[in-house]
C-alpha positions as protocol buffer text, in pm:
chain_id: "A"
residue {
  index: 1
  type: MET
  ca { x: 26 y: 28 z: 34 }
}
residue {
  index: 2
  type: LYS
  ca { x: 290 y: 232 z: 92 }
}
residue {
  index: 3
  type: LYS
  ca { x: 436 y: 147 z: -254 }
}
residue {
  index: 4
  type: LEU
  ca { x: 105 y: 319 z: -458 }
}
residue {
  index: 5
  type: PRO
  ca { x: 107 y: 711 z: -323 }
}
residue {
  index: 6
  type: LEU
  ca { x: 495 y: 600 z: -442 }
}
residue {
  index: 7
  type: LEU
  ca { x: 389 y: 571 z: -751 }
}
residue {
  index: 8
  type: LEU
  ca { x: 179 y: 850 z: -839 }
}
residue {
  index: 9
  type: ALA
  ca { x: 406 y: 1047 z: -704 }
}
residue {
  index: 10
  type: ILE
  ca { x: 727 y: 966 z: -924 }
}
residue {
  index: 11
  type: LEU
  ca { x: 427 y: 923 z: -1243 }
}
residue {
  index: 12
  type: PHE
  ca { x: 315 y: 1317 z: -1217 }
}
residue {
  index: 13
  type: LEU
  ca { x: 660 y: 1469 z: -1142 }
}
residue {
  index: 14
  type: THR
  ca { x: 719 y: 1259 z: -1511 }
}
residue {
  index: 15
  type: ALA
  ca { x: 403 y: 1371 z: -1672 }
}
residue {
  index: 16
  type: ILE
  ca { x: 523 y: 1725 z: -1517 }
}
residue {
  index: 17
  type: GLY
  ca { x: 847 y: 1742 z: -1631 }
}
residue {
  index: 18
  type: TRP
  ca { x: 773 y: 1616 z: -1939 }
}
residue {
  index: 19
  type: TYR
  ca { x: 523 y: 1927 z: -1972 }
}
residue {
  index: 20
  type: PHE
  ca { x: 821 y: 2214 z: -1913 }
}
residue {
  index: 21
  type: VAL
  ca { x: 1122 y: 2018 z: -2040 }
}
residue {
  index: 22
  type: SER
  ca { x: 1029 y: 1825 z: -2421 }
}
residue {
  index: 23
  type: PRO
  ca { x: 934 y: 2165 z: -2614 }
}
residue {
  index: 24
  type: TRP
  ca { x: 1286 y: 2324 z: -2489 }
}
residue {
  index: 25
  type: LEU
  ca { x: 1457 y: 1914 z: -2599 }
}
residue {
  index: 26
  type: ALA
  ca { x: 1206 y: 1959 z: -2866 }
}
residue {
  index: 27
  type: MET
  ca { x: 1348 y: 2267 z: -2993 }
}
residue {
  index: 28
  type: LYS
  ca { x: 1696 y: 2182 z: -2943 }
}
residue {
  index: 29
  type: GLY
  ca { x: 1750 y: 1889 z: -3169 }
}
residue {
  index: 30
  type: VAL
  ca { x: 1617 y: 2044 z: -3437 }
}
residue {
  index: 31
  type: ALA
  ca { x: 1867 y: 2359 z: -3365 }
}
residue {
  index: 32
  type: ASP
  ca { x: 2150 y: 2077 z: -3346 }
}
residue {
  index: 33
  type: ALA
  ca { x: 2042 y: 1884 z: -3612 }
}
residue {
  index: 34
  type: ALA
  ca { x: 2048 y: 2206 z: -3882 }
}
residue {
  index: 35
  type: MET
  ca { x: 2384 y: 2312 z: -3712 }
}
residue {
  index: 36
  type: ASP
  ca { x: 2550 y: 1941 z: -3760 }
}
residue {
  index: 37
  type: GLY
  ca { x: 2378 y: 1983 z: -4141 }
}
residue {
  index: 38
  type: ASP
  ca { x: 2210 y: 1700 z: -4009 }
}
residue {
  index: 39
  type: THR
  ca { x: 1954 y: 1633 z: -4233 }
}
residue {
  index: 40
  type: ALA
  ca { x: 1814 y: 1210 z: -4139 }
}
residue {
  index: 41
  type: THR
  ca { x: 1692 y: 1365 z: -3826 }
}
residue {
  index: 42
  type: LEU
  ca { x: 1573 y: 1650 z: -3940 }
}
residue {
  index: 43
  type: GLU
  ca { x: 1382 y: 1463 z: -4169 }
}
residue {
  index: 44
  type: GLU
  ca { x: 1223 y: 1245 z: -3885 }
}
residue {
  index: 45
  type: ARG
  ca { x: 1160 y: 1623 z: -3664 }
}
residue {
  index: 46
  type: ILE
  ca { x: 928 y: 1746 z: -3935 }
}
residue {
  index: 47
  type: ASP
  ca { x: 659 y: 1740 z: -4104 }
}
residue {
  index: 48
  type: PHE
  ca { x: 729 y: 1897 z: -4435 }
}
residue {
  index: 49
  type: ASP
  ca { x: 363 y: 1846 z: -4619 }
}
residue {
  index: 50
  type: ALA
  ca { x: 253 y: 2086 z: -4335 }
}
residue {
  index: 51
  type: MET
  ca { x: 528 y: 2315 z: -4348 }
}
residue {
  index: 52
  type: ARG
  ca { x: 469 y: 2344 z: -4764 }
}
residue {
  index: 53
  type: ALA
  ca { x: 183 y: 2338 z: -4674 }
}
residue {
  index: 54
  type: SER
  ca { x: 186 y: 2642 z: -4541 }
}
residue {
  index: 55
  type: ALA
  ca { x: 423 y: 2838 z: -4645 }
}
residue {
  index: 56
  type: ARG
  ca { x: 183 y: 2801 z: -4956 }
}
residue {
  index: 57
  type: GLU
  ca { x: -107 y: 2962 z: -4715 }
}
residue {
  index: 58
  type: GLN
  ca { x: 157 y: 3292 z: -4658 }
}
residue {
  index: 59
  type: LEU
  ca { x: 206 y: 3322 z: -4954 }
}
residue {
  index: 60
  type: SER
  ca { x: -95 y: 3313 z: -5123 }
}
residue {
  index: 61
  type: ASP
  ca { x: -217 y: 3552 z: -4813 }
}
residue {
  index: 62
  type: ALA
  ca { x: 11 y: 3752 z: -4913 }
}
residue {
  index: 63
  type: VAL
  ca { x: -26 y: 3800 z: -5320 }
}
residue {
  index: 64
  type: ALA
  ca { x: -366 y: 3849 z: -5177 }
}
residue {
  index: 65
  type: ALA
  ca { x: -233 y: 4131 z: -4977 }
}
residue {
  index: 66
  type: GLU
  ca { x: -66 y: 4322 z: -5250 }
}
residue {
  index: 67
  type: GLN
  ca { x: -287 y: 4275 z: -5473 }
}
residue {
  index: 68
  type: GLY
  ca { x: -473 y: 4646 z: -5506 }
}
residue {
  index: 69
  type: ARG
  ca { x: -753 y: 4737 z: -5769 }
}
residue {
  index: 70
  type: GLY
  ca { x: -565 y: 4760 z: -6133 }
}
residue {
  index: 71
  type: GLY
  ca { x: -774 y: 4562 z: -6278 }
}
residue {
  index: 72
  type: LEU
  ca { x: -694 y: 4226 z: -6494 }
}
residue {
  index: 73
  type: LEU
  ca { x: -295 y: 4248 z: -6594 }
}
residue {
  index: 74
  type: ASP
  ca { x: -294 y: 4312 z: -6095 }
}
residue {
  index: 75
  type: VAL
  ca { x: -509 y: 4002 z: -6100 }
}
residue {
  index: 76
  type: VAL
  ca { x: -274 y: 3735 z: -6348 }
}
residue {
  index: 77
  type: GLY
  ca { x: 8 y: 3940 z: -6173 }
}
residue {
  index: 78
  type: GLY
  ca { x: -59 y: 3786 z: -5878 }
}
residue {
  index: 79
  type: VAL
  ca { x: -192 y: 3443 z: -6035 }
}
residue {
  index: 80
  type: VAL
  ca { x: 239 y: 3437 z: -6177 }
}
residue {
  index: 81
  type: ALA
  ca { x: 344 y: 3567 z: -5887 }
}
residue {
  index: 82
  type: GLU
  ca { x: 192 y: 3217 z: -5679 }
}
residue {
  index: 83
  type: ARG
  ca { x: 234 y: 2981 z: -5901 }
}
residue {
  index: 84
  type: VAL
  ca { x: 607 y: 3026 z: -5899 }
}
residue {
  index: 85
  type: GLY
  ca { x: 618 y: 3102 z: -5540 }
}
residue {
  index: 86
  type: ARG
  ca { x: 437 y: 2763 z: -5532 }
}
residue {
  index: 87
  type: GLU
  ca { x: 760 y: 2567 z: -5701 }
}
residue {
  index: 88
  type: ALA
  ca { x: 990 y: 2725 z: -5464 }
}
residue {
  index: 89
  type: ILE
  ca { x: 830 y: 2683 z: -5177 }
}
residue {
  index: 90
  type: ASP
  ca { x: 829 y: 2276 z: -5291 }
}
residue {
  index: 91
  type: ARG
  ca { x: 1250 y: 2382 z: -5361 }
}
residue {
  index: 92
  type: ALA
  ca { x: 1298 y: 2571 z: -5060 }
}
residue {
  index: 93
  type: ILE
  ca { x: 1118 y: 2319 z: -4821 }
}
residue {
  index: 94
  type: THR
  ca { x: 1332 y: 2033 z: -4763 }
}
residue {
  index: 95
  type: PRO
  ca { x: 1577 y: 1916 z: -4509 }
}
residue {
  index: 96
  type: THR
  ca { x: 1868 y: 2156 z: -4577 }
}
residue {
  index: 97
  type: GLY
  ca { x: 1645 y: 2438 z: -4615 }
}
residue {
  index: 98
  type: VAL
  ca { x: 1484 y: 2370 z: -4260 }
}
residue {
  index: 99
  type: ALA
  ca { x: 1807 y: 2344 z: -4148 }
}
residue {
  index: 100
  type: ASN
  ca { x: 1901 y: 2667 z: -4291 }
}
residue {
  index: 101
  type: ILE
  ca { x: 1557 y: 2836 z: -4107 }
}
residue {
  index: 102
  type: VAL
  ca { x: 1668 y: 2719 z: -3795 }
}
residue {
  index: 103
  type: ARG
  ca { x: 2046 y: 2871 z: -3907 }
}
residue {
  index: 104
  type: TYR
  ca { x: 2048 y: 3173 z: -4103 }
}
residue {
  index: 105
  type: GLY
  ca { x: 1618 y: 3283 z: -4121 }
}
residue {
  index: 106
  type: ALA
  ca { x: 1503 y: 3167 z: -4458 }
}
residue {
  index: 107
  type: PRO
  ca { x: 1545 y: 2879 z: -4686 }
}
residue {
  index: 108
  type: VAL
  ca { x: 1783 y: 3031 z: -4836 }
}
residue {
  index: 109
  type: VAL
  ca { x: 2061 y: 3186 z: -4765 }
}
residue {
  index: 110
  type: PRO
  ca { x: 2040 y: 3507 z: -5010 }
}
residue {
  index: 111
  type: LEU
  ca { x: 1709 y: 3602 z: -4966 }
}
residue {
  index: 112
  type: VAL
  ca { x: 1881 y: 3691 z: -4661 }
}
residue {
  index: 113
  type: PRO
  ca { x: 1964 y: 4064 z: -4584 }
}
residue {
  index: 114
  type: GLU
  ca { x: 2351 y: 4064 z: -4517 }
}
residue {
  index: 115
  type: ARG
  ca { x: 2363 y: 4198 z: -4173 }
}
residue {
  index: 116
  type: TYR
  ca { x: 2178 y: 3932 z: -4039 }
}
residue {
  index: 117
  type: ARG
  ca { x: 2344 y: 3618 z: -4227 }
}
residue {
  index: 118
  type: SER
  ca { x: 2666 y: 3641 z: -3964 }
}
residue {
  index: 119
  type: GLN
  ca { x: 2416 y: 3663 z: -3635 }
}
residue {
  index: 120
  type: GLU
  ca { x: 2331 y: 3374 z: -3470 }
}
residue {
  index: 121
  type: ILE
  ca { x: 1928 y: 3283 z: -3373 }
}
residue {
  index: 122
  type: SER
  ca { x: 1882 y: 3245 z: -3061 }
}
residue {
  index: 123
  type: TRP
  ca { x: 1536 y: 2997 z: -2926 }
}
residue {
  index: 124
  type: ASP
  ca { x: 1260 y: 3149 z: -2717 }
}
residue {
  index: 125
  type: VAL
  ca { x: 987 y: 2870 z: -2671 }
}
residue {
  index: 126
  type: GLN
  ca { x: 631 y: 2857 z: -2579 }
}
residue {
  index: 127
  type: ARG
  ca { x: 370 y: 2628 z: -2493 }
}
residue {
  index: 128
  type: GLU
  ca { x: 4 y: 2664 z: -2647 }
}
residue {
  index: 129
  type: GLY
  ca { x: -115 y: 2426 z: -2448 }
}
residue {
  index: 130
  type: LEU
  ca { x: -85 y: 2050 z: -2462 }
}
residue {
  index: 131
  type: ASN
  ca { x: -30 y: 1994 z: -2857 }
}
residue {
  index: 132
  type: SER
  ca { x: 188 y: 2250 z: -2967 }
}
residue {
  index: 133
  type: PHE
  ca { x: 453 y: 2474 z: -2842 }
}
residue {
  index: 134
  type: ARG
  ca { x: 631 y: 2792 z: -3035 }
}
residue {
  index: 135
  type: ALA
  ca { x: 1012 y: 2896 z: -3058 }
}
residue {
  index: 136
  type: PHE
  ca { x: 1034 y: 3238 z: -3091 }
}
residue {
  index: 137
  type: GLY
  ca { x: 1360 y: 3340 z: -3302 }
}
residue {
  index: 138
  type: THR
  ca { x: 1596 y: 3702 z: -3224 }
}
residue {
  index: 139
  type: TYR
  ca { x: 1854 y: 3787 z: -3392 }
}
residue {
  index: 140
  type: GLU
  ca { x: 2170 y: 3902 z: -3133 }
}
residue {
  index: 141
  type: ASP
  ca { x: 2052 y: 4249 z: -3217 }
}
residue {
  index: 142
  type: GLY
  ca { x: 1755 y: 4210 z: -3071 }
}
residue {
  index: 143
  type: THR
  ca { x: 1553 y: 4130 z: -3432 }
}
residue {
  index: 144
  type: PRO
  ca { x: 1277 y: 3937 z: -3370 }
}
residue {
  index: 145
  type: GLY
  ca { x: 1346 y: 3626 z: -3616 }
}
residue {
  index: 146
  type: PRO
  ca { x: 1162 y: 3264 z: -3814 }
}
residue {
  index: 147
  type: ASN
  ca { x: 874 y: 3130 z: -3568 }
}
residue {
  index: 148
  type: LEU
  ca { x: 818 y: 2784 z: -3564 }
}
residue {
  index: 149
  type: THR
  ca { x: 482 y: 2565 z: -3471 }
}
residue {
  index: 150
  type: PHE
  ca { x: 574 y: 2229 z: -3307 }
}
residue {
  index: 151
  type: SER
  ca { x: 321 y: 1952 z: -3255 }
}
residue {
  index: 152
  type: ARG
  ca { x: 236 y: 1727 z: -3078 }
}
residue {
  index: 153
  type: ASP
  ca { x: 346 y: 1321 z: -3194 }
}
residue {
  index: 154
  type: GLY
  ca { x: 283 y: 1057 z: -2899 }
}
residue {
  index: 155
  type: LEU
  ca { x: 559 y: 1179 z: -2655 }
}
residue {
  index: 156
  type: GLY
  ca { x: 726 y: 1371 z: -2819 }
}
residue {
  index: 157
  type: TRP
  ca { x: 688 y: 1698 z: -3185 }
}
residue {
  index: 158
  type: THR
  ca { x: 758 y: 1741 z: -3518 }
}
residue {
  index: 159
  type: MET
  ca { x: 770 y: 2086 z: -3655 }
}
residue {
  index: 160
  type: THR
  ca { x: 446 y: 2237 z: -3879 }
}
residue {
  index: 161
  type: VAL
  ca { x: 445 y: 2509 z: -3934 }
}
residue {
  index: 162
  type: PHE
  ca { x: 743 y: 2843 z: -4008 }
}
residue {
  index: 163
  type: GLU
  ca { x: 643 y: 3223 z: -4051 }
}
residue {
  index: 164
  type: LEU
  ca { x: 957 y: 3411 z: -4222 }
}
residue {
  index: 165
  type: PRO
  ca { x: 1071 y: 3744 z: -4069 }
}
residue {
  index: 166
  type: GLN
  ca { x: 952 y: 4023 z: -4265 }
}
residue {
  index: 167
  type: PHE
  ca { x: 1359 y: 4201 z: -4372 }
}
């Protein structure tokens, strides 16, 4: 009978530890894999289909926001930009592209302004309930970097969404 309260206490402390520590460990694992160029680990920890879908949605929103009331040419330009952008997204959201997001702030390094390329990004992790957390990137000079969203996958975490900084 005395073992049951001890077992319950251990289970409770383990659950609390998982709740607070697992997001930080997941982000650290992705950041370490990105720094080491460990694409196999990145492939395990990232849902590339979800990342591409997120990027396509962000692209569509950006094109819609930029389209004015310029008539047919404006609409055609938006459609072309979106189609080209979708192709670029499919080619950029790879293990190497995500490693570049974590290391530099964008999937393709030339998209990052020169002054940010040499700065390290630090990550702050914030829980969003039991099923997700966000990692907020900040450059050394305090400029906001990319934001990454992780979704729970069993007892682990998978990166599913990213938002690039507005340079």
